[in-house]
mmCIF file of C-alpha atoms in Angstrom:
data_model
loop_
_atom_site.group_PDB
_atom_site.id
_atom_site.type_symbol
_atom_site.label_atom_id
_atom_site.label_comp_id
_atom_site.label_asym_id
_atom_site.label_seq_id
_atom_site.Cartn_x
_atom_site.Cartn_y
_atom_site.Cartn_z
ATOM 1 C CA SER A 1 30.404 -0.761 -11.729
ATOM 2 C CA TYR A 2 28.468 1.040 -8.956
ATOM 3 C CA LEU A 3 25.242 1.829 -10.820
ATOM 4 C CA ILE A 4 22.311 -0.356 -11.899
ATOM 5 C CA LEU A 5 19.476 0.905 -14.101
ATOM 6 C CA ASN A 6 16.266 -1.123 -14.144
ATOM 7 C CA ALA A 7 13.371 -0.038 -16.343
ATOM 8 C CA GLY A 8 10.242 -1.762 -17.582
ATOM 9 C CA LEU A 9 6.834 -1.211 -19.099
ATOM 10 C CA ARG A 10 3.691 -3.263 -18.557
ATOM 11 C CA TYR A 11 0.692 -3.106 -20.837
ATOM 12 C CA GLY A 12 -2.600 -4.450 -19.542
ATOM 13 C CA LYS A 13 -5.876 -4.911 -21.365
ATOM 14 C CA LYS A 14 -8.998 -6.309 -19.708
ATOM 15 C CA TYR A 15 -12.144 -7.405 -21.484
ATOM 16 C CA ARG A 16 -15.260 -6.747 -19.468
ATOM 17 C CA ARG A 17 -18.581 -8.541 -19.322
ATOM 18 C CA ASN A 18 -20.311 -5.921 -21.500
ATOM 19 C CA ASP A 19 -17.845 -6.523 -24.375
ATOM 20 C CA MET A 20 -16.044 -3.285 -23.545
ATOM 21 C CA SER A 21 -12.353 -3.208 -22.689
ATOM 22 C CA VAL A 22 -10.018 -1.054 -20.619
ATOM 23 C CA GLU A 23 -6.280 -0.733 -21.122
ATOM 24 C CA ALA A 24 -3.427 0.906 -19.273
ATOM 25 C CA PHE A 25 0.344 1.298 -19.368
ATOM 26 C CA SER A 26 2.393 0.833 -16.188
ATOM 27 C CA PRO A 27 5.972 2.116 -16.497
ATOM 28 C CA ARG A 28 8.666 1.724 -13.864
ATOM 29 C CA VAL A 29 12.259 2.860 -13.568
ATOM 30 C CA ALA A 30 14.835 2.482 -10.798
ATOM 31 C CA LEU A 31 18.409 3.653 -10.362
ATOM 32 C CA VAL A 32 20.483 1.745 -7.810
ATOM 33 C CA TYR A 33 23.802 2.927 -6.369
ATOM 34 C CA VAL A 34 25.915 0.161 -4.796
ATOM 35 C CA PRO A 35 29.140 1.600 -3.318
ATOM 36 C CA SER A 36 29.851 -1.529 -1.242
ATOM 37 C CA LYS A 37 28.599 -5.045 -0.498
ATOM 38 C CA THR A 38 26.915 -3.844 2.703
ATOM 39 C CA PHE A 39 25.107 -0.715 1.495
ATOM 40 C CA SER A 40 22.970 0.440 -1.437
ATOM 41 C CA VAL A 41 20.609 3.276 -2.344
ATOM 42 C CA LYS A 42 17.731 3.001 -4.796
ATOM 43 C CA ALA A 43 15.578 5.768 -6.287
ATOM 44 C CA SER A 44 12.515 4.605 -8.206
ATOM 45 C CA TYR A 45 9.309 5.683 -9.890
ATOM 46 C CA SER A 46 6.368 3.496 -10.893
ATOM 47 C CA ARG A 47 2.798 3.845 -12.078
ATOM 48 C CA SER A 48 0.342 1.053 -11.356
ATOM 49 C CA PHE A 49 -3.383 0.460 -11.643
ATOM 50 C CA VAL A 50 -6.172 -1.781 -10.409
ATOM 51 C CA ASP A 51 -9.402 -2.183 -12.333
ATOM 52 C CA ALA A 52 -12.756 -1.314 -10.783
ATOM 53 C CA PRO A 53 -14.151 -4.364 -8.916
ATOM 54 C CA TYR A 54 -16.845 -6.417 -10.596
ATOM 55 C CA PHE A 55 -19.160 -5.751 -7.625
ATOM 56 C CA TYR A 56 -19.100 -1.991 -8.221
ATOM 57 C CA ARG A 57 -19.577 -2.322 -11.986
ATOM 58 C CA GLN A 58 -22.359 -4.903 -12.199
ATOM 59 C CA ASN A 59 -24.423 -4.620 -9.006
ATOM 60 C CA THR A 60 -28.042 -3.712 -9.817
ATOM 61 C CA GLN A 61 -29.325 -3.214 -6.260
ATOM 62 C CA ASN A 62 -30.344 0.378 -5.521
ATOM 63 C CA THR A 63 -28.197 0.512 -2.378
ATOM 64 C CA TYR A 64 -25.000 -0.529 -4.167
ATOM 65 C CA LYS A 65 -25.858 0.280 -7.754
ATOM 66 C CA GLY A 66 -22.690 0.274 -9.800
ATOM 67 C CA SER A 67 -21.673 1.573 -13.188
ATOM 68 C CA GLU A 68 -20.124 -0.222 -16.147
ATOM 69 C CA ASP A 69 -18.295 3.014 -16.949
ATOM 70 C CA LEU A 70 -16.063 2.861 -13.870
ATOM 71 C CA MET A 71 -12.383 3.132 -14.807
ATOM 72 C CA PRO A 72 -9.269 1.726 -13.095
ATOM 73 C CA GLU A 73 -7.703 3.413 -10.070
ATOM 74 C CA TYR A 74 -4.103 4.621 -10.533
ATOM 75 C CA MET A 75 -1.127 5.212 -8.272
ATOM 76 C CA ASN A 76 2.085 7.070 -9.045
ATOM 77 C CA ALA A 77 4.806 6.125 -6.544
ATOM 78 C CA ILE A 78 8.206 7.697 -5.876
ATOM 79 C CA GLN A 79 10.569 5.913 -3.470
ATOM 80 C CA LEU A 80 14.029 6.380 -2.014
ATOM 81 C CA ASP A 81 15.341 3.216 -0.379
ATOM 82 C CA PHE A 82 18.419 2.656 1.817
ATOM 83 C CA LEU A 83 19.468 -0.965 2.308
ATOM 84 C CA GLY A 84 22.433 -2.330 4.243
ATOM 85 C CA SER A 85 23.884 -4.615 6.901
ATOM 86 C CA ILE A 86 25.847 -4.056 10.103
ATOM 87 C CA GLY A 87 28.260 -6.453 11.745
ATOM 88 C CA GLY A 88 27.089 -9.521 9.891
ATOM 89 C CA HIS A 89 23.972 -10.000 12.058
ATOM 90 C CA PHE A 90 21.916 -6.838 11.526
ATOM 91 C CA ASP A 91 20.164 -5.925 8.264
ATOM 92 C CA TYR A 92 18.180 -2.731 7.750
ATOM 93 C CA ASP A 93 15.922 -1.253 5.088
ATOM 94 C CA VAL A 94 14.628 2.337 5.190
ATOM 95 C CA ASN A 95 12.172 3.381 2.492
ATOM 96 C CA LEU A 96 10.885 6.931 1.991
ATOM 97 C CA PHE A 97 7.803 7.046 -0.215
ATOM 98 C CA TYR A 98 5.358 9.428 -1.830
ATOM 99 C CA ASN A 99 2.161 8.085 -3.429
ATOM 100 C CA HIS A 100 -0.291 10.009 -5.579
ATOM 101 C CA LEU A 101 -3.524 8.087 -6.150
ATOM 102 C CA THR A 102 -6.083 9.212 -8.717
ATOM 103 C CA ASP A 103 -9.480 8.090 -10.055
ATOM 104 C CA LEU A 104 -10.293 6.500 -6.704
ATOM 105 C CA ILE A 105 -13.755 4.976 -6.477
ATOM 106 C CA CYS A 106 -15.991 6.869 -4.035
ATOM 107 C CA ASN A 107 -19.650 7.174 -3.158
ATOM 108 C CA ASN A 108 -21.562 9.366 -5.561
ATOM 109 C CA GLN A 109 -23.007 12.434 -3.792
ATOM 110 C CA SER A 110 -25.650 13.032 -6.470
ATOM 111 C CA THR A 111 -29.250 13.324 -5.276
ATOM 112 C CA ASP A 112 -30.469 11.533 -8.412
ATOM 113 C CA LEU A 113 -31.850 8.172 -7.246
ATOM 114 C CA ASN A 114 -31.079 6.613 -10.630
ATOM 115 C CA ALA A 115 -27.451 7.720 -10.624
ATOM 116 C CA PRO A 116 -24.704 5.156 -9.913
ATOM 117 C CA LYS A 117 -23.645 4.927 -6.261
ATOM 118 C CA TYR A 118 -19.936 4.737 -7.146
ATOM 119 C CA VAL A 119 -17.876 7.034 -9.372
ATOM 120 C CA ASN A 120 -14.184 7.695 -10.115
ATOM 121 C CA SER A 121 -13.875 11.008 -8.299
ATOM 122 C CA GLY A 122 -11.260 10.681 -5.533
ATOM 123 C CA SER A 123 -7.601 11.582 -5.346
ATOM 124 C CA LEU A 124 -5.107 11.234 -2.491
ATOM 125 C CA LYS A 125 -1.495 12.216 -1.800
ATOM 126 C CA VAL A 126 0.359 10.269 0.898
ATOM 127 C CA ALA A 127 3.950 10.476 2.151
ATOM 128 C CA GLY A 128 5.656 8.253 4.680
ATOM 129 C CA ILE A 129 8.489 6.028 5.751
ATOM 130 C CA GLU A 130 8.818 2.255 6.074
ATOM 131 C CA THR A 131 11.616 0.678 8.100
ATOM 132 C CA GLU A 132 12.759 -2.871 8.667
ATOM 133 C CA LEU A 133 15.436 -4.078 11.077
ATOM 134 C CA SER A 134 16.341 -7.736 11.330
ATOM 135 C CA TYR A 135 18.770 -9.689 13.500
ATOM 136 C CA LYS A 136 19.822 -13.242 12.754
ATOM 137 C CA THR A 137 22.067 -15.857 14.346
ATOM 138 C CA THR A 138 22.107 -19.641 14.047
ATOM 139 C CA THR A 139 19.644 -20.021 16.941
ATOM 140 C CA PHE A 140 17.692 -16.740 17.024
ATOM 141 C CA ARG A 141 15.931 -14.568 14.462
ATOM 142 C CA SER A 142 13.968 -11.342 14.862
ATOM 143 C CA ARG A 143 12.426 -8.785 12.520
ATOM 144 C CA LEU A 144 10.936 -5.375 13.321
ATOM 145 C CA ASN A 145 8.802 -3.570 10.727
ATOM 146 C CA THR A 146 7.364 -0.082 11.150
ATOM 147 C CA THR A 147 5.357 2.176 8.859
ATOM 148 C CA PHE A 148 4.373 5.808 9.275
ATOM 149 C CA GLN A 149 2.232 7.526 6.672
ATOM 150 C CA ARG A 150 0.620 10.941 6.510
ATOM 151 C CA ALA A 151 -2.068 12.024 4.082
ATOM 152 C CA MET A 152 -0.883 15.286 2.569
ATOM 153 C CA SER A 153 -4.076 16.203 0.735
ATOM 154 C CA ALA A 154 -7.192 14.658 -0.758
ATOM 155 C CA GLU A 155 -10.106 15.520 -3.003
ATOM 156 C CA GLN A 156 -13.492 13.817 -2.869
ATOM 157 C CA TYR A 157 -12.074 11.078 -0.645
ATOM 158 C CA TYR A 158 -12.446 9.793 2.940
ATOM 159 C CA TYR A 159 -9.888 11.977 4.663
ATOM 160 C CA TYR A 160 -9.730 14.305 7.636
ATOM 161 C CA ASP A 161 -6.861 16.095 9.393
ATOM 162 C CA HIS A 162 -4.158 14.055 7.585
ATOM 163 C CA HIS A 163 -5.872 10.750 8.443
ATOM 164 C CA ILE A 164 -7.370 8.267 5.974
ATOM 165 C CA TYR A 165 -10.592 6.535 6.891
ATOM 166 C CA SER A 166 -9.953 3.018 8.298
ATOM 167 C CA ILE A 167 -6.174 3.260 7.700
ATOM 168 C CA PRO A 168 -3.830 3.610 10.726
ATOM 169 C CA SER A 169 -1.098 6.231 10.431
ATOM 170 C CA VAL A 170 1.395 4.081 12.346
ATOM 171 C CA THR A 171 1.817 0.309 12.237
ATOM 172 C CA ALA A 172 4.544 -1.848 13.770
ATOM 173 C CA ASN A 173 5.227 -5.555 13.841
ATOM 174 C CA LEU A 174 7.857 -7.504 15.801
ATOM 175 C CA ALA A 175 8.463 -11.201 15.103
ATOM 176 C CA CYS A 176 10.951 -13.357 17.021
ATOM 177 C CA GLU A 177 12.007 -16.998 16.688
ATOM 178 C CA GLN A 178 14.180 -19.028 19.050
ATOM 179 C CA ARG A 179 15.464 -22.485 18.166
ATOM 180 C CA LEU A 180 14.960 -24.866 21.085
ATOM 181 C CA PHE A 181 16.866 -27.825 19.678
ATOM 182 C CA ASP A 182 18.317 -29.106 16.425
ATOM 183 C CA LYS A 183 18.910 -32.778 15.750
ATOM 184 C CA LYS A 184 19.964 -34.113 12.357
ATOM 185 C CA ASN A 185 17.278 -32.954 9.878
ATOM 186 C CA HIS A 186 14.762 -31.843 12.501
ATOM 187 C CA SER A 187 14.532 -28.710 14.609
ATOM 188 C CA LEU A 188 12.025 -27.102 16.967
ATOM 189 C CA TRP A 189 11.473 -23.335 17.017
ATOM 190 C CA LEU A 190 9.453 -21.160 19.375
ATOM 191 C CA SER A 191 8.054 -18.050 17.713
ATOM 192 C CA GLY A 192 6.123 -15.000 18.846
ATOM 193 C CA ASN A 193 4.600 -11.966 17.181
ATOM 194 C CA LEU A 194 3.629 -8.522 18.492
ATOM 195 C CA ARG A 195 1.663 -6.028 16.412
ATOM 196 C CA TYR A 196 0.654 -2.396 16.971
ATOM 197 C CA ASN A 197 -1.777 -0.202 15.016
ATOM 198 C CA SER A 198 -2.488 3.414 15.850
ATOM 199 C CA ARG A 199 -6.091 4.536 16.229
ATOM 200 C CA THR A 200 -8.109 5.159 13.074
ATOM 201 C CA LEU A 201 -11.143 7.143 12.001
ATOM 202 C CA ASN A 202 -14.262 5.100 12.746
ATOM 203 C CA LYS A 203 -16.394 6.700 10.045
ATOM 204 C CA ALA A 204 -15.891 8.410 6.711
ATOM 205 C CA HIS A 205 -15.449 12.160 6.707
ATOM 206 C CA SER A 206 -17.073 13.026 3.407
ATOM 207 C CA ARG A 207 -16.013 16.458 2.164
ATOM 208 C CA VAL A 208 -17.346 18.365 5.171
ATOM 209 C CA THR A 209 -15.539 19.939 8.087
ATOM 210 C CA GLY A 210 -15.905 18.966 11.690
ATOM 211 C CA SER A 211 -14.461 16.640 14.307
ATOM 212 C CA GLU A 212 -14.154 12.875 13.924
ATOM 213 C CA ASP A 213 -14.369 9.971 16.355
ATOM 214 C CA PHE A 214 -11.454 7.580 16.729
ATOM 215 C CA TYR A 215 -11.147 4.019 17.915
#
């Protein structure tokens, strides 16, 4: 009565413009422990994919020359999630995650001018935590979301000193809503939003050592 098992399998097959096709399986499984109405813990694993964009596969310009042989990018995700409520007004969600991404599309470093500019050569391992805290009454609502992620390692990908190119390590978002009046079927709310992103790498660090500029 305290355990829930959820498992599924997705099969995807995509027919491409050149009459070729790509296919992939995406399994998922989650085990949920619910000791009370106000608290639960979920452990899950999933594997997902996204096919190579049409732009990278069919572009014939020398600067962005693609390849019809590009394969999908994959991500294996492991998560441990804690979900609960406090005092009837507060709800929280804390999610610990580990993502392993493979076959990432990167710039080809070959000196051959006829070679494709993009290849499936990158891999990335990322760990982090996502949190959400919300407060709700009949006249006021607020929600705080935060995310911290750290690149553990990478191969042939845009990464330097545990940072991912163009991706902030810390993000936070606070949204608040206050009801000004409520009359019959109509109400007026005043809302505000505050967002924070940590600094990011302003250029790709491509498999060489050295310092990087931030913005």
